[in-house]
Amino acid sequence: MQKSAVYREITTDLLNWYQRHARILPWRTEAQQNKVDPYRVWLSEIMLQQTTTAHAAPYYLKFVERWPTVEALAAAQEADVMAEWAGLGYYSRARNLIKCAKEVVASGGEFPDNEQGLLALPGIGRYTAAAIVAIAFGKRAVVVDANVERVVSRLFAIETPLPASRPIIAEETDKLTPDLAAGDFAQAMMDIGATICVNRQPTCAICPMMPHCEGQKTGNPAAFPIKAPKKIRPTRIGYAFIVTSKDQILLIRRPDKGLLGGMRALPSSEWLDQSKITTTASDAETEQQAIKEAFPSFPAQAQKKLMTLAWEKQGHIEHIFTHFALELRIFSAETTSDMIEGEYWPIDEIDLAGLPTVFKKAVKKYLKQTRKA
DNA sequence: GATCCGTGGTC
DNA sequence: TGACCAAGGAT
């Protein structure tokens, strides 16, 4: 058999499989009724970046209910969007989501139907641009995500490790991608990757591509894709401060850029690498310094008041980020809202504040410490 | 190319 | 139980 014929056969088998086994997902409902809304495809693709379908689904449903159109999203209060995103992670996605919606509305309210136009929008990269073109507009595009990387690496038993193998993977995916139904093909590949050709123990016996899979023939398909070794994760230490006034907690808003950017948060010090902490300073000195860092924009007078509050140690929580682990030490103090000004949030409604998980954990720890009696 | 950027599930 | 991973993008 000619090589090109093998590619065609793989593609056909996959598309036939997809007809029978496509997963039912919230953002697919419209597509399965031939009513594709580029806004919804875009929203789902942004949410699905490095995020499981199970985690993204409830957020997607909340978003489309609250903001059914790109115009509605563009007109939303940014703080509301950030708060709805809380818990999904990678918060630059939410900031770029808002920016992107505004740009689309400003230029007429329609998403571009080509990769070049989509790539120019914030938060849309190679993968997302191709996915939107194929799924929302029904045009041919070569869609490569982590699923496709894994499936293709196994299908052709690619020995080159990631990420160096990406050009090879893209080339092979291009050969497999049909002119028609590129969107179905991409989603079929992702479904295969998510349900059959999974990371650890692929169930090759039920895979429609098994007859053509070189990785399966090696006897150890799970060995692919071969990956470069990862770096170790350092530990950082930081201080978070719970300033209460009656039954309310003082919250701040983090700077737009960087970690947890734009999110509501507890005031906290810089998070320093464990190895870089000066061990000569006393605990008291370290805590004073941490307070200064946690309230940088506060007037000097307010900072002085903060220093003199009766701080109580509430233990610490641990949290794992992508590239470091954090030990966050928690201190609390009672004050009055006119003594230390800022946004105070009722403790009983703290879940509505849209706090990232690390700060939710800290508040929970504080409540456990102070209300256990 | 390498690094930064969350979270929850899995084994 | 710690390490790995999931529909990646920006710099």
Short mmCIF file of N, CA, C and O (backbone and C1' of nucleotides) in Angstrom, two decimals, chain C:
data_model
loop_
_atom_site.label_atom_id
_atom_site.label_comp_id
_atom_site.label_asym_id
_atom_site.label_seq_id
_atom_site.Cartn_x
_atom_site.Cartn_y
_atom_site.Cartn_z
P DT C 1 0.97 9.13 52.63
"O5'" DT C 1 1.92 9.66 51.44
"C5'" DT C 1 3.28 9.93 51.73
"C4'" DT C 1 3.88 10.50 50.47
"C3'" DT C 1 3.41 11.92 50.16
"O3'" DT C 1 4.42 12.55 49.39
"C1'" DT C 1 2.71 10.52 48.44
P DG C 2 5.17 13.85 49.90
"O5'" DG C 2 6.19 14.09 48.69
"C5'" DG C 2 7.03 13.03 48.28
"C4'" DG C 2 6.90 12.80 46.78
"C3'" DG C 2 7.07 14.07 45.93
"O3'" DG C 2 7.79 13.72 44.77
"C1'" DG C 2 5.00 13.08 45.44
P DA C 3 8.63 14.83 44.04
"O5'" DA C 3 8.58 14.27 42.56
"C5'" DA C 3 8.35 12.88 42.32
"C4'" DA C 3 7.48 12.73 41.11
"C3'" DA C 3 7.60 13.88 40.11
"O3'" DA C 3 7.87 13.35 38.82
"C1'" DA C 3 5.33 13.51 40.64
P DC C 4 8.04 14.33 37.61
"O5'" DC C 4 6.76 13.92 36.77
"C5'" DC C 4 6.23 12.61 36.86
"C4'" DC C 4 4.88 12.58 36.18
"C3'" DC C 4 4.76 13.59 35.03
"O3'" DC C 4 4.29 12.95 33.87
"C1'" DC C 4 2.97 13.87 36.55
P DC C 5 4.29 13.77 32.50
"O5'" DC C 5 2.77 14.19 32.39
"C5'" DC C 5 1.76 13.20 32.54
"C4'" DC C 5 0.42 13.89 32.63
"C3'" DC C 5 0.25 15.01 31.61
"O3'" DC C 5 -0.72 14.62 30.64
"C1'" DC C 5 -0.52 15.64 33.80
P DA C 6 -0.94 15.57 29.36
"O5'" DA C 6 -2.36 16.21 29.69
"C5'" DA C 6 -3.33 15.41 30.33
"C4'" DA C 6 -4.62 16.19 30.39
"C3'" DA C 6 -4.85 17.08 29.19
"O3'" DA C 6 -6.20 16.95 28.78
"C1'" DA C 6 -4.60 18.41 31.18
P DA C 7 -6.29 16.55 27.26
"O5'" DA C 7 -6.00 17.86 26.45
"C5'" DA C 7 -7.07 18.42 25.67
"C4'" DA C 7 -6.48 19.63 24.97
"C3'" DA C 7 -6.33 20.84 25.89
"O3'" DA C 7 -5.35 21.71 25.32
"C1'" DA C 7 -8.00 21.24 24.30
P DG C 8 -3.93 21.75 25.95
"O5'" DG C 8 -3.56 23.30 25.84
"C5'" DG C 8 -2.98 23.81 24.64
"C4'" DG C 8 -3.01 25.31 24.76
"C3'" DG C 8 -2.24 26.04 23.66
"O3'" DG C 8 -2.97 27.21 23.35
"C1'" DG C 8 -1.25 26.45 25.77
P DG C 9 -2.35 28.28 22.32
"O5'" DG C 9 -1.80 29.43 23.29
"C5'" DG C 9 -2.71 30.01 24.23
"C4'" DG C 9 -2.14 31.29 24.78
"C3'" DG C 9 -1.39 32.16 23.77
"O3'" DG C 9 -1.66 33.52 24.06
"C1'" DG C 9 0.10 31.48 25.48
P DA C 10 -0.89 34.72 23.29
"O5'" DA C 10 0.24 35.14 24.33
"C5'" DA C 10 -0.15 35.54 25.64
"C4'" DA C 10 1.03 36.10 26.39
"C3'" DA C 10 1.89 37.08 25.60
"O3'" DA C 10 2.29 38.11 26.48
"C1'" DA C 10 3.22 35.25 26.31
P DT C 11 3.07 39.38 25.96
"O5'" DT C 11 4.59 39.07 26.39
"C5'" DT C 11 4.87 38.75 27.75
"C4'" DT C 11 6.32 38.35 27.87
"C3'" DT C 11 7.29 39.16 26.99
"O3'" DT C 11 8.33 39.67 27.79
"C1'" DT C 11 7.71 36.86 26.79
#
